[in-house]
């Protein structure tokens, strides 16, 4: 690390020296939203009439060095905001802080329209394979049960697929749902699922920006193979108190934000969401099951404080839980089975501006995910049965991390980012405590595993000519436990060449390593999914991706077009071995699960490693401004896997191999008070393994059997066996669905409100959720009739919600 | 009001689950299922020809779903000569009775004595089968040339302590088989172990009779990742079958050979052990033998668990299902104290 730093200092002083001969001025500062003081990341800052510009970083900071002898005009622009133009007359380096007023699309009053980071012109960035969705759009797109969900909106983007119906799991460019790095204010979130994957843990009300990177990863990102989803929480309104909330079918939410001190130097934000299906449901629960319940909630909180113009502190946290109880009250016994899981994250960040060219951020990060299940079985005092049995089983992952990042803008040609990161992971795969009135307390657990994952990176966005941008970076990663240690360099490169007519040609290469693996026996995001570290047997997963693309802006129409092709090779990806079995909560109950997790064969014996290839092309036309906004996305892709121990070593289609994937999203401002929106999605069916025949066979044992006849020692040949053909050779029916919603906005005396009516699956398509064999036996004839049933879970589903803000 | 209506529709949507089920058809056509294992050590070639059955439709459970196909034309060829294998019913010993006598069962398959058609190492054999109403199938296999030399097979014995089925403390031997990998080639092995306990007892008429108890252990091993090393089979614990000294008397001779040989009740007859030994076979097999049998073995072990990952059936029978495989085996015998 020291070497990297020294190298950097040498490099940067050299650059500074070379260019110090020229006359130049540096303009730096921060860009905020007017009315709230919210820092705006991704704002485009450029010199009018010159092909020179930059973007604000995640903390709204920018620095631009210009060679000039005359006055210049700086333009600050960002989608969803009115442009701000600043004339610089005195030719000296200076700090210029800017406020951008939000553009009002619906109502007259100033509306908080914090948007996600995006460049005014896509053809002028080196970055490719990146999508950002304005948070406002997330709020306008029709949602399942009316619950707006960030991850479900990302699923509508090309290159991003959903897994099963209604599930928030995302699959990026042939990667698994476990290969996405989800970061909320610098803290990784390990299990992004509420209610068994139907909702994500991210509350859109508290978010400022959402950005998904699918390829061409800059060196500052690492740790997962397929994508980085970076979410930033709002800082909190510095100017005035603001309350926003909503009442939906299944959940309600509330956000309160405002200044803490009168000098507008600090602000806070608190946001909460809770489901309440449990409250009406309680009325219908039989007395015998009184106390059974299920709910989830989220809490987001953030405070920030500006010490002065160069020091700023942020504290933010997330806490969410899902809780379920099944109670069974009998005359002489009470049984309670509990289930709860959730994430907690906390981040402390300190921004420091050293000078107009050097910005730094230090983050201290905590993240944890815990799953617990318990059974309590106690006798009733009435029957003087005082026996007591308690079982509690838990698994968890916990991180403590620190991260230091620098943004250095030595001159107009270079923009350098470098930094280090270290995370101490603690994996507690399973811990079991059993207490019994007749026994002593029993504690059993698998070994806790501690691991340190670290990374150091440096990347430079270099602009040798005004139409060529190169982002060259190197990340060095390492992962160490007490049994293994892995180190890997990860080179990264992105190149963009801007051609006339707002057209750009881009290419990128990225190598990624993933040191932690998710054991998921369902693939639908159950809380029992378990993160485990790399071991000597289960090696780190690795990917290499190349991508080529075209980006074209049509500024007069407000459209951006991207066409990208990618090829990704993945190594050491894991899958369960054929025939491997595992306990599940639904079948074996908490006891069975606990026993199997504690006593089992190590997970390494159940999984097998293989390789995968994902390639395809993605087309996206996006409209972010105007009365009609939205996008059309289409992906043509192939995903093949090869595992020595699966499918007899032959290649096969991955489960989520999806030849065609399309989505159309439209949001139309019919009248200032009425917003219409609709989405239509289509995806090729999943590749699944189904038996098409049964047969009978024994197995051959070497040698001569007990009767001394060698030729006939087949054993157990009366067993009926299924023949699946090749792995994943059956295609489920294609998935398609139309959702629509209408929003009515109204400004009242003191607040504004929105009614929303939405319909999920408008034309009532029965999409496949899973397949299973059903059999009915006719006792009279002895005939069993077997059928293969395709189960769907959601047909047409209306929802409504009410939102307010004052 | 609207809220209530929406709630109702929400509940309706969830309660109308029946309408969410759609029956799906799976394309199916009958195929021949073939098993044929060839070895130079065998005296009899056996080819089993049965058929597949559909997974959906009206099903009468039982073995009749998978009948032996008696009217198939089964032609085995070694490249020079071809022979049609006849469908025969044979009385073949399938086990011992309690008196150590063979129990014969009738078994109908395609049989050919190797006297008429010797199986020779290194040769490639092909099989063509046709039967009315089925697509014709074919396959081929080569007999592995190399064999694990007897001197390269060893068995170590260990005496372990434990409890028997009734919870009484016992000590029992455990056999660990080791053998040297055939060097410099991708190898697959099948290890079979047969533990025999023999003894005599006096029946009700005071005649001396032989009693044989036996059990087996089998394993399939690939040398991948441990090429040219000494390969180790899983330990064979001779535990449960150690305490067989007494068994149910005549009139209640529950079952002869199986591990639960002793019947319940009756007069317990005392057996005088005469010998205990383990026959160990190590077969060098082709890939098809290994893949096919490991798959069947995995399906058997995951039996009944609906959450088990699906296990695919390996097949090298063109247009059909099943296996034709070759193996070449060696045998050692180890005395057990």
Short mmCIF file of C-alpha atoms in Angstrom, two decimals, chain A residues 440-728:
data_model
loop_
_atom_site.label_atom_id
_atom_site.label_comp_id
_atom_site.label_asym_id
_atom_site.label_seq_id
_atom_site.Cartn_x
_atom_site.Cartn_y
_atom_site.Cartn_z
CA UNK A 440 -28.71 -28.62 30.86
CA UNK A 441 -28.32 -25.99 28.22
CA UNK A 442 -26.61 -27.30 25.13
CA UNK A 443 -24.61 -25.06 22.88
CA UNK A 444 -23.32 -26.18 19.57
CA UNK A 445 -21.87 -24.15 16.83
CA UNK A 446 -19.78 -24.40 13.77
CA UNK A 447 -16.54 -22.51 13.97
CA UNK A 448 -16.65 -18.79 13.64
CA UNK A 449 -14.49 -17.71 10.73
CA UNK A 450 -12.75 -14.36 10.70
CA UNK A 451 -11.48 -12.96 7.45
CA UNK A 452 -9.88 -9.75 6.31
CA UNK A 453 -10.66 -8.48 2.84
CA UNK A 454 -8.73 -5.51 1.59
CA UNK A 455 -8.21 -3.54 -1.54
CA UNK A 456 -6.09 -0.68 -2.79
CA UNK A 457 -6.83 1.08 -6.03
CA UNK A 458 -5.81 3.87 -8.27
CA UNK A 459 -7.58 5.05 -11.37
CA UNK A 460 -7.01 7.93 -13.71
CA UNK A 461 -9.47 9.36 -16.15
CA UNK A 462 -7.07 10.72 -18.72
CA UNK A 463 -8.05 12.98 -21.57
CA UNK A 464 -5.11 13.22 -23.98
CA UNK A 465 -7.32 14.90 -26.57
CA UNK A 466 -10.63 16.60 -26.19
CA UNK A 467 -12.48 13.67 -27.80
CA UNK A 468 -10.68 10.77 -26.14
CA UNK A 469 -11.20 9.65 -22.56
CA UNK A 470 -9.35 6.78 -20.98
CA UNK A 471 -10.02 5.44 -17.53
CA UNK A 472 -7.12 3.24 -16.58
CA UNK A 473 -7.04 1.65 -13.18
CA UNK A 474 -5.63 -1.10 -11.06
CA UNK A 475 -7.11 -2.62 -7.98
CA UNK A 476 -5.16 -4.94 -5.79
CA UNK A 477 -7.30 -7.17 -3.60
CA UNK A 478 -6.50 -9.61 -0.87
CA UNK A 479 -8.46 -11.99 1.32
CA UNK A 480 -7.06 -13.75 4.35
CA UNK A 481 -8.47 -16.17 6.85
CA UNK A 482 -6.50 -18.27 9.29
CA UNK A 483 -6.29 -21.06 6.72
CA UNK A 484 -5.99 -19.37 3.36
CA UNK A 485 -4.74 -16.18 1.82
CA UNK A 486 -5.50 -14.97 -1.68
CA UNK A 487 -4.09 -11.93 -3.49
CA UNK A 488 -5.15 -10.74 -6.89
CA UNK A 489 -4.43 -7.75 -9.08
CA UNK A 490 -7.44 -6.52 -11.03
CA UNK A 491 -6.66 -4.35 -14.05
CA UNK A 492 -9.43 -2.13 -15.38
CA UNK A 493 -9.66 -0.09 -18.55
CA UNK A 494 -12.35 1.97 -20.22
CA UNK A 495 -11.86 3.99 -23.38
CA UNK A 496 -14.32 6.36 -25.01
CA UNK A 497 -13.85 8.15 -28.27
CA UNK A 498 -16.29 10.94 -29.00
CA UNK A 499 -17.17 11.34 -32.65
CA UNK A 500 -19.11 14.13 -34.29
CA UNK A 501 -22.90 14.29 -33.82
CA UNK A 502 -22.83 13.33 -30.16
CA UNK A 503 -21.77 9.82 -30.95
CA UNK A 504 -19.22 7.93 -28.90
CA UNK A 505 -17.52 4.59 -29.31
CA UNK A 506 -16.57 2.90 -26.06
CA UNK A 507 -14.72 -0.20 -24.94
CA UNK A 508 -13.83 -1.61 -21.57
CA UNK A 509 -12.15 -4.47 -19.77
CA UNK A 510 -12.46 -5.43 -16.13
CA UNK A 511 -11.25 -8.27 -13.99
CA UNK A 512 -13.07 -8.93 -10.74
CA UNK A 513 -12.66 -11.35 -7.82
CA UNK A 514 -15.27 -12.39 -5.32
CA UNK A 515 -14.06 -13.85 -2.07
CA UNK A 516 -17.34 -14.61 -0.38
CA UNK A 517 -19.99 -16.99 -1.66
CA UNK A 518 -23.67 -17.29 -1.03
CA UNK A 519 -25.11 -20.70 -0.30
CA UNK A 520 -28.68 -20.51 -1.43
CA UNK A 521 -30.77 -23.60 -1.76
CA UNK A 522 -33.66 -21.87 -3.39
CA UNK A 523 -32.35 -19.02 -5.46
CA UNK A 524 -35.29 -16.86 -4.39
CA UNK A 525 -33.64 -14.95 -1.57
CA UNK A 526 -34.64 -16.80 1.54
CA UNK A 527 -33.32 -15.57 4.87
CA UNK A 528 -31.55 -18.91 5.34
CA UNK A 529 -29.19 -18.10 2.48
CA UNK A 530 -25.75 -18.13 3.99
CA UNK A 531 -22.60 -16.19 3.16
CA UNK A 532 -19.43 -18.23 3.45
CA UNK A 533 -15.81 -17.30 2.85
CA UNK A 534 -13.44 -18.74 0.28
CA UNK A 535 -11.52 -21.71 1.61
CA UNK A 536 -8.69 -23.79 0.26
CA UNK A 537 -11.26 -25.96 -1.54
CA UNK A 538 -13.74 -23.30 -2.58
CA UNK A 539 -11.62 -20.76 -4.42
CA UNK A 540 -12.50 -17.13 -5.04
CA UNK A 541 -14.85 -16.58 -7.94
CA UNK A 542 -13.37 -14.60 -10.80
CA UNK A 543 -14.66 -12.82 -13.86
CA UNK A 544 -13.22 -11.03 -16.82
CA UNK A 545 -15.43 -8.91 -18.97
CA UNK A 546 -14.93 -7.03 -22.18
CA UNK A 547 -17.57 -4.72 -23.52
CA UNK A 548 -17.94 -2.58 -26.60
CA UNK A 549 -20.54 0.06 -27.07
CA UNK A 550 -21.96 2.98 -28.89
CA UNK A 551 -23.58 5.90 -27.13
CA UNK A 552 -25.50 8.58 -28.89
CA UNK A 553 -27.20 11.63 -27.51
CA UNK A 554 -30.09 13.32 -29.23
CA UNK A 555 -30.23 16.40 -27.02
CA UNK A 556 -32.98 18.10 -28.99
CA UNK A 557 -35.26 15.12 -28.35
CA UNK A 558 -33.92 14.47 -24.86
CA UNK A 559 -32.98 10.95 -25.84
CA UNK A 560 -29.92 8.88 -25.20
CA UNK A 561 -29.23 5.68 -27.10
CA UNK A 562 -26.81 3.01 -26.07
CA UNK A 563 -25.89 -0.21 -27.76
CA UNK A 564 -23.46 -2.48 -26.00
CA UNK A 565 -22.04 -5.90 -26.58
CA UNK A 566 -20.31 -7.84 -23.82
CA UNK A 567 -18.44 -11.06 -23.26
CA UNK A 568 -17.88 -12.26 -19.75
CA UNK A 569 -15.92 -15.29 -18.62
CA UNK A 570 -16.50 -16.49 -15.07
CA UNK A 571 -14.35 -18.98 -13.20
CA UNK A 572 -14.79 -20.86 -9.94
CA UNK A 573 -18.46 -20.07 -9.76
CA UNK A 574 -20.23 -22.43 -7.43
CA UNK A 575 -23.32 -24.63 -7.68
CA UNK A 576 -24.76 -27.40 -5.60
CA UNK A 577 -23.66 -30.89 -6.58
CA UNK A 578 -26.17 -33.22 -8.15
CA UNK A 579 -28.08 -35.09 -5.49
CA UNK A 580 -26.94 -32.84 -2.67
CA UNK A 581 -29.57 -32.43 -0.03
CA UNK A 582 -30.08 -29.85 2.63
CA UNK A 583 -32.47 -29.23 5.41
CA UNK A 584 -35.02 -26.52 4.80
CA UNK A 585 -36.95 -24.51 7.26
CA UNK A 586 -40.28 -25.27 5.62
CA UNK A 587 -39.86 -29.04 5.63
CA UNK A 588 -37.61 -29.81 8.54
CA UNK A 589 -38.59 -26.94 10.81
CA UNK A 590 -36.16 -24.94 12.89
CA UNK A 591 -34.95 -28.07 14.69
CA UNK A 592 -34.16 -29.96 11.53
CA UNK A 593 -32.49 -26.97 9.98
CA UNK A 594 -30.45 -26.25 13.07
CA UNK A 595 -29.37 -29.84 13.47
CA UNK A 596 -28.39 -30.18 9.89
CA UNK A 597 -26.53 -26.87 9.80
CA UNK A 598 -24.55 -27.65 12.91
CA UNK A 599 -23.79 -31.30 12.28
CA UNK A 600 -23.61 -31.35 8.58
CA UNK A 601 -21.02 -32.26 6.14
CA UNK A 602 -19.01 -29.08 5.50
CA UNK A 603 -20.54 -26.92 2.78
CA UNK A 604 -17.47 -27.53 0.65
CA UNK A 605 -18.64 -31.09 0.11
CA UNK A 606 -21.98 -29.97 -1.22
CA UNK A 607 -20.84 -27.43 -3.74
CA UNK A 608 -18.83 -27.79 -6.88
CA UNK A 609 -17.00 -25.18 -8.90
CA UNK A 610 -17.24 -24.54 -12.60
CA UNK A 611 -16.99 -21.91 -15.27
CA UNK A 612 -19.44 -19.81 -17.16
CA UNK A 613 -19.66 -17.69 -20.27
CA UNK A 614 -22.11 -14.88 -20.70
CA UNK A 615 -22.34 -12.81 -23.82
CA UNK A 616 -24.89 -10.73 -25.56
CA UNK A 617 -25.93 -7.31 -26.56
CA UNK A 618 -28.07 -4.66 -24.96
CA UNK A 619 -30.00 -1.87 -26.50
CA UNK A 620 -31.39 1.04 -24.52
CA UNK A 621 -33.10 4.21 -25.54
CA UNK A 622 -33.80 6.39 -22.57
CA UNK A 623 -35.71 9.63 -22.22
CA UNK A 624 -35.09 11.39 -18.95
CA UNK A 625 -36.77 14.73 -19.56
CA UNK A 626 -40.01 16.05 -20.97
CA UNK A 627 -43.66 15.13 -20.60
CA UNK A 628 -43.01 11.61 -21.71
CA UNK A 629 -40.10 9.92 -19.98
CA UNK A 630 -39.01 6.33 -19.69
CA UNK A 631 -37.09 3.84 -21.72
CA UNK A 632 -37.14 0.89 -24.05
CA UNK A 633 -34.62 -1.81 -23.35
CA UNK A 634 -33.82 -5.03 -25.12
CA UNK A 635 -31.23 -7.69 -24.35
CA UNK A 636 -30.19 -10.60 -26.49
CA UNK A 637 -28.00 -12.88 -24.42
CA UNK A 638 -26.60 -16.32 -23.84
CA UNK A 639 -25.32 -17.85 -20.60
CA UNK A 640 -23.55 -21.19 -20.64
CA UNK A 641 -22.05 -23.09 -17.73
CA UNK A 642 -19.62 -25.94 -17.52
CA UNK A 643 -18.95 -27.84 -14.32
CA UNK A 644 -16.91 -31.04 -14.23
CA UNK A 645 -19.32 -32.52 -11.76
CA UNK A 646 -22.57 -31.39 -13.33
CA UNK A 647 -24.20 -32.65 -16.51
CA UNK A 648 -21.30 -35.13 -16.91
CA UNK A 649 -18.95 -32.28 -17.66
CA UNK A 650 -20.90 -31.10 -20.69
CA UNK A 651 -21.82 -27.46 -21.11
CA UNK A 652 -25.37 -26.48 -20.30
CA UNK A 653 -27.59 -23.41 -20.29
CA UNK A 654 -27.66 -21.57 -17.00
CA UNK A 655 -31.03 -21.41 -15.28
CA UNK A 656 -31.37 -17.71 -16.05
CA UNK A 657 -30.12 -17.99 -19.61
CA UNK A 658 -32.53 -15.62 -21.27
CA UNK A 659 -32.37 -15.26 -25.01
CA UNK A 660 -34.70 -12.30 -25.17
CA UNK A 661 -35.43 -9.82 -22.48
CA UNK A 662 -37.36 -6.66 -23.20
CA UNK A 663 -38.89 -3.88 -21.18
CA UNK A 664 -40.81 -0.77 -22.03
CA UNK A 665 -41.31 1.86 -19.39
CA UNK A 666 -43.35 4.98 -20.02
CA UNK A 667 -44.26 7.81 -17.71
CA UNK A 668 -46.53 10.44 -19.17
CA UNK A 669 -47.50 13.74 -17.62
CA UNK A 670 -51.05 13.89 -18.92
CA UNK A 671 -51.88 17.08 -17.03
CA UNK A 672 -49.90 18.89 -14.38
CA UNK A 673 -51.90 16.95 -11.84
CA UNK A 674 -52.10 13.56 -13.50
CA UNK A 675 -49.26 11.18 -14.20
CA UNK A 676 -49.83 8.00 -16.16
CA UNK A 677 -47.32 5.23 -16.27
CA UNK A 678 -47.01 1.72 -17.60
CA UNK A 679 -44.40 -0.98 -17.91
CA UNK A 680 -44.35 -4.06 -20.06
CA UNK A 681 -41.78 -6.77 -19.65
CA UNK A 682 -40.97 -9.88 -21.61
CA UNK A 683 -38.41 -12.56 -20.90
CA UNK A 684 -37.61 -15.99 -22.30
CA UNK A 685 -38.52 -18.73 -19.84
CA UNK A 686 -35.96 -20.08 -17.39
CA UNK A 687 -33.98 -23.17 -18.31
CA UNK A 688 -34.98 -25.80 -15.81
CA UNK A 689 -34.42 -29.48 -15.18
CA UNK A 690 -37.53 -31.66 -15.38
CA UNK A 691 -37.82 -35.42 -15.78
CA UNK A 692 -39.41 -36.55 -19.02
CA UNK A 693 -39.41 -40.27 -18.31
CA UNK A 694 -38.85 -42.83 -15.60
CA UNK A 695 -37.01 -46.13 -15.86
CA UNK A 696 -35.73 -48.93 -13.72
CA UNK A 697 -32.13 -49.77 -13.10
CA UNK A 698 -29.82 -51.34 -10.62
CA UNK A 699 -26.21 -50.43 -10.02
CA UNK A 700 -23.18 -52.54 -10.67
CA UNK A 701 -20.91 -53.62 -7.90
CA UNK A 702 -17.42 -54.76 -8.71
CA UNK A 703 -16.81 -58.38 -8.04
CA UNK A 704 -18.66 -61.60 -7.72
CA UNK A 705 -21.76 -61.53 -5.63
CA UNK A 706 -22.60 -63.83 -2.77
CA UNK A 707 -23.73 -66.58 -5.05
CA UNK A 708 -20.53 -66.60 -7.01
CA UNK A 709 -22.00 -65.48 -10.30
CA UNK A 710 -20.28 -62.47 -11.69
CA UNK A 711 -22.53 -61.58 -14.56
CA UNK A 712 -25.65 -60.69 -12.70
CA UNK A 713 -24.73 -58.51 -9.85
CA UNK A 714 -27.02 -55.63 -10.55
CA UNK A 715 -28.49 -54.35 -7.36
CA UNK A 716 -31.67 -52.61 -6.40
CA UNK A 717 -33.02 -52.74 -9.89
CA UNK A 718 -36.65 -52.42 -8.93
CA UNK A 719 -36.26 -48.82 -8.02
CA UNK A 720 -38.02 -46.31 -10.23
CA UNK A 721 -35.67 -43.55 -11.36
CA UNK A 722 -36.35 -40.25 -13.09
CA UNK A 723 -34.61 -39.40 -16.35
CA UNK A 724 -34.02 -35.67 -16.65
CA UNK A 725 -32.24 -35.71 -19.95
CA UNK A 726 -29.64 -32.94 -19.88
CA UNK A 727 -29.42 -30.33 -17.18
CA UNK A 728 -31.67 -27.31 -17.72
#
